[in-house]
Amino acid sequence: SQQGEEDPQALSIQEGENATMNCSYKTSINNLQWYRQNSGRGLVHLILIRSNEREKHSGRLRVTLDTSKKSSSLLITASRAADTASYFCAAYSGGYQKVTFGTGTKLQVIP
Amino acid sequence: EAGVTQFPSHSVIEKGQTVTLRCDPISGHDNLYWYRRVMGKEIKFLLHFVKESKQDESGMPNNRFLAERTGGTYSTLKVQPAELEDSGVYFCASSQGREVSPLHFGNGTRLTVT
């Protein structure tokens, strides 16, 4: 299993602040993915970082990966109320392997 | 491109009854996954189809759960007989290819067993 474990479980910040969420996993991976879930909806893919990458950016998102520590972080800069959602990481080891998720980080951005 | 669709969006049944959930993946996606989330806990893997074959069903809780994927297209997940602990949100996701590309999720089916 490549279950990601997110930290913290809940985070509340003011609009405009940055939000950082962390993820740890157990064994070697091919890539690690971050997803967002808005209440009552399915998960939406945000960003994928491969095992040979250390940092990746997409708009206001910045993801880092440290394979030696088996950890990743997701930074959302200049947060907006619309960023309020649960965020999940998923570690994937390759081939026809299952993708597993953790309990997520619930982010609340206060306007 | 149509997304992953799930039906029904909500289902309320009594303990002991049968419920069948349906998932239509994105056309051409070989991989189809079922997940379940109970009471805000982890999103738990149930099983993974590659085309019509079950690649991994290690997450299926017990033999009350039966998943099928007819002709490698849509999939159904039947719970028979339903128990109270089966309540939760059941998500379906699909992706292309052997090396995982991002998963595309449906909006889920919220199952309540009373």
CSV table of N, CA and C in Angstrom, one decimal, chain A residues 28-90:
chain,number,residue,atom,x,y,z
A,28,SER,N,8.9,3.2,-1.7
A,28,SER,CA,9.3,4.0,-2.9
A,28,SER,C,8.2,4.2,-3.8
A,29,ILE,N,8.2,5.4,-4.5
A,29,ILE,CA,7.1,5.8,-5.4
A,29,ILE,C,7.6,6.1,-6.8
A,30,ASN,N,6.7,6.1,-7.7
A,30,ASN,CA,6.9,6.5,-9.1
A,30,ASN,C,6.5,8.0,-9.2
A,31,ASN,N,5.4,8.4,-8.5
A,31,ASN,CA,5.0,9.8,-8.4
A,31,ASN,C,4.1,10.0,-7.3
A,32,LEU,N,3.8,11.2,-6.9
A,32,LEU,CA,2.9,11.6,-5.9
A,32,LEU,C,2.0,12.6,-6.4
A,33,GLN,N,0.7,12.5,-6.0
A,33,GLN,CA,-0.3,13.4,-6.6
A,33,GLN,C,-1.1,14.1,-5.4
A,34,TRP,N,-1.5,15.3,-5.7
A,34,TRP,CA,-2.4,16.0,-4.8
A,34,TRP,C,-3.7,16.2,-5.4
A,35,TYR,N,-4.8,16.0,-4.6
A,35,TYR,CA,-6.1,16.2,-5.0
A,35,TYR,C,-6.9,17.1,-4.1
A,36,ARG,N,-7.9,17.8,-4.6
A,36,ARG,CA,-8.8,18.6,-3.7
A,36,ARG,C,-10.2,18.0,-3.8
A,37,GLN,N,-10.9,18.1,-2.7
A,37,GLN,CA,-12.3,17.7,-2.7
A,37,GLN,C,-13.2,18.8,-2.1
A,38,ASN,N,-14.1,19.3,-2.9
A,38,ASN,CA,-15.1,20.2,-2.3
A,38,ASN,C,-16.2,19.4,-1.8
A,39,SER,N,-16.9,20.0,-0.8
A,39,SER,CA,-17.9,19.2,-0.1
A,39,SER,C,-19.0,18.7,-1.1
A,40,GLY,N,-19.3,17.5,-1.0
A,40,GLY,CA,-20.3,16.9,-1.9
A,40,GLY,C,-19.9,16.6,-3.3
A,41,ARG,N,-18.6,16.8,-3.6
A,41,ARG,CA,-18.1,16.5,-4.9
A,41,ARG,C,-17.0,15.5,-4.9
A,42,GLY,N,-16.6,15.0,-6.1
A,42,GLY,CA,-15.5,14.1,-6.2
A,42,GLY,C,-14.2,14.8,-6.1
A,43,LEU,N,-13.1,14.0,-6.0
A,43,LEU,CA,-11.8,14.6,-5.9
A,43,LEU,C,-11.4,15.1,-7.3
A,44,VAL,N,-10.6,16.2,-7.2
A,44,VAL,CA,-10.1,16.8,-8.5
A,44,VAL,C,-8.6,16.9,-8.4
A,45,HIS,N,-8.0,16.4,-9.4
A,45,HIS,CA,-6.5,16.3,-9.5
A,45,HIS,C,-6.0,17.8,-9.6
A,46,LEU,N,-5.0,18.0,-8.7
A,46,LEU,CA,-4.3,19.3,-8.7
A,46,LEU,C,-3.0,19.3,-9.4
A,47,ILE,N,-2.1,18.4,-9.0
A,47,ILE,CA,-0.7,18.4,-9.4
A,47,ILE,C,-0.1,17.1,-9.2
A,48,LEU,N,0.8,16.7,-10.1
A,48,LEU,CA,1.5,15.5,-10.0
A,48,LEU,C,3.0,15.8,-10.0
A,49,ILE,N,3.8,15.2,-9.1
A,49,ILE,CA,5.2,15.4,-9.0
A,49,ILE,C,5.9,14.0,-9.1
A,50,ARG,N,6.8,13.8,-10.0
A,50,ARG,CA,7.5,12.6,-10.2
A,50,ARG,C,8.6,12.4,-9.2
A,51,SER,N,9.0,11.1,-9.1
A,51,SER,CA,10.0,10.8,-8.0
A,51,SER,C,11.4,11.5,-8.3
A,52,ASN,N,11.6,11.8,-9.6
A,52,ASN,CA,12.9,12.5,-9.9
A,52,ASN,C,12.8,14.0,-9.9
A,53,GLU,N,11.7,14.5,-9.4
A,53,GLU,CA,11.5,16.0,-9.3
A,53,GLU,C,11.5,16.3,-7.8
A,54,ARG,N,12.0,17.5,-7.5
A,54,ARG,CA,12.0,18.0,-6.2
A,54,ARG,C,11.0,19.1,-5.9
A,55,GLU,N,10.6,19.8,-6.9
A,55,GLU,CA,9.7,20.9,-6.7
A,55,GLU,C,8.9,21.1,-8.0
A,56,LYS,N,7.7,21.5,-7.9
A,56,LYS,CA,6.9,21.7,-9.0
A,56,LYS,C,5.9,22.9,-8.7
A,57,HIS,N,5.6,23.7,-9.7
A,57,HIS,CA,4.7,24.8,-9.5
A,57,HIS,C,3.5,24.7,-10.5
A,58,SER,N,2.4,25.1,-10.0
A,58,SER,CA,1.2,25.3,-10.9
A,58,SER,C,0.4,26.4,-10.4
A,59,GLY,N,0.4,27.6,-11.0
A,59,GLY,CA,-0.3,28.7,-10.5
A,59,GLY,C,0.1,29.1,-9.1
A,60,ARG,N,-0.9,29.1,-8.2
A,60,ARG,CA,-0.6,29.4,-6.8
A,60,ARG,C,-0.2,28.1,-6.0
A,61,LEU,N,0.0,27.0,-6.7
A,61,LEU,CA,0.4,25.8,-6.0
A,61,LEU,C,1.9,25.5,-6.1
A,62,ARG,N,2.4,25.1,-5.0
A,62,ARG,CA,3.8,24.7,-5.1
A,62,ARG,C,3.9,23.4,-4.3
A,63,VAL,N,4.5,22.4,-5.0
A,63,VAL,CA,4.6,21.1,-4.3
A,63,VAL,C,6.1,20.7,-4.3
A,64,THR,N,6.5,20.2,-3.1
A,64,THR,CA,7.9,19.7,-3.0
A,64,THR,C,7.8,18.2,-2.7
A,65,LEU,N,8.9,17.5,-3.0
A,65,LEU,CA,9.0,16.1,-2.7
A,65,LEU,C,10.4,15.8,-2.2
A,66,ASP,N,10.5,15.1,-1.1
A,66,ASP,CA,11.7,14.7,-0.5
A,66,ASP,C,11.7,13.1,-0.4
A,67,THR,N,12.2,12.5,-1.4
A,67,THR,CA,12.1,11.0,-1.4
A,67,THR,C,13.0,10.4,-0.3
A,68,SER,N,14.0,11.1,0.2
A,68,SER,CA,14.8,10.5,1.3
A,68,SER,C,14.0,10.5,2.6
A,69,LYS,N,13.1,11.5,2.8
A,69,LYS,CA,12.3,11.5,3.9
A,69,LYS,C,10.9,10.9,3.7
A,70,LYS,N,10.6,10.5,2.5
A,70,LYS,CA,9.3,10.0,2.1
A,70,LYS,C,8.2,11.0,2.5
A,71,SER,N,8.4,12.2,2.0
A,71,SER,CA,7.4,13.3,2.4
A,71,SER,C,7.3,14.3,1.3
A,72,SER,N,6.1,14.9,1.3
A,72,SER,CA,5.8,15.9,0.3
A,72,SER,C,5.0,17.0,1.0
A,73,SER,N,5.1,18.2,0.4
A,73,SER,CA,4.3,19.3,1.0
A,73,SER,C,3.6,20.0,-0.2
A,74,LEU,N,2.4,20.6,0.1
A,74,LEU,CA,1.7,21.4,-0.8
A,74,LEU,C,1.5,22.7,-0.2
A,75,LEU,N,1.9,23.7,-0.9
A,75,LEU,CA,1.8,25.1,-0.5
A,75,LEU,C,0.8,25.8,-1.4
A,76,ILE,N,-0.2,26.5,-0.8
A,76,ILE,CA,-1.1,27.3,-1.6
A,76,ILE,C,-0.8,28.7,-1.2
A,77,THR,N,-0.4,29.5,-2.1
A,77,THR,CA,-0.1,30.9,-1.8
A,77,THR,C,-1.3,31.8,-2.0
A,78,ALA,N,-1.3,32.9,-1.2
A,78,ALA,CA,-2.4,33.9,-1.4
A,78,ALA,C,-3.7,33.3,-1.4
A,79,SER,N,-4.1,32.6,-0.3
A,79,SER,CA,-5.3,31.7,-0.3
A,79,SER,C,-6.5,32.6,-0.5
A,80,ARG,N,-7.5,31.9,-1.1
A,80,ARG,CA,-8.8,32.5,-1.3
A,80,ARG,C,-9.9,31.7,-0.6
A,81,ALA,N,-11.1,32.3,-0.4
A,81,ALA,CA,-12.2,31.6,0.2
A,81,ALA,C,-12.5,30.3,-0.6
A,82,ALA,N,-12.4,30.4,-1.9
A,82,ALA,CA,-12.7,29.3,-2.8
A,82,ALA,C,-11.7,28.1,-2.6
A,83,ASP,N,-10.6,28.3,-1.9
A,83,ASP,CA,-9.7,27.2,-1.7
A,83,ASP,C,-10.2,26.3,-0.5
A,84,THR,N,-11.2,26.8,0.1
A,84,THR,CA,-11.8,25.9,1.2
A,84,THR,C,-12.2,24.6,0.7
A,85,ALA,N,-11.6,23.5,1.2
A,85,ALA,CA,-11.8,22.2,0.7
A,85,ALA,C,-11.0,21.2,1.5
A,86,SER,N,-11.1,19.9,1.2
A,86,SER,CA,-10.2,18.9,1.8
A,86,SER,C,-9.1,18.6,0.7
A,87,TYR,N,-7.9,18.4,1.2
A,87,TYR,CA,-6.8,18.1,0.3
A,87,TYR,C,-6.2,16.8,0.6
A,88,PHE,N,-5.9,16.0,-0.4
A,88,PHE,CA,-5.4,14.6,-0.2
A,88,PHE,C,-4.2,14.4,-1.0
A,89,CYS,N,-3.3,13.6,-0.5
A,89,CYS,CA,-2.1,13.2,-1.3
A,89,CYS,C,-2.3,11.7,-1.6
A,90,ALA,N,-1.7,11.3,-2.7
A,90,ALA,CA,-1.8,9.9,-3.1
A,90,ALA,C,-0.4,9.5,-3.7
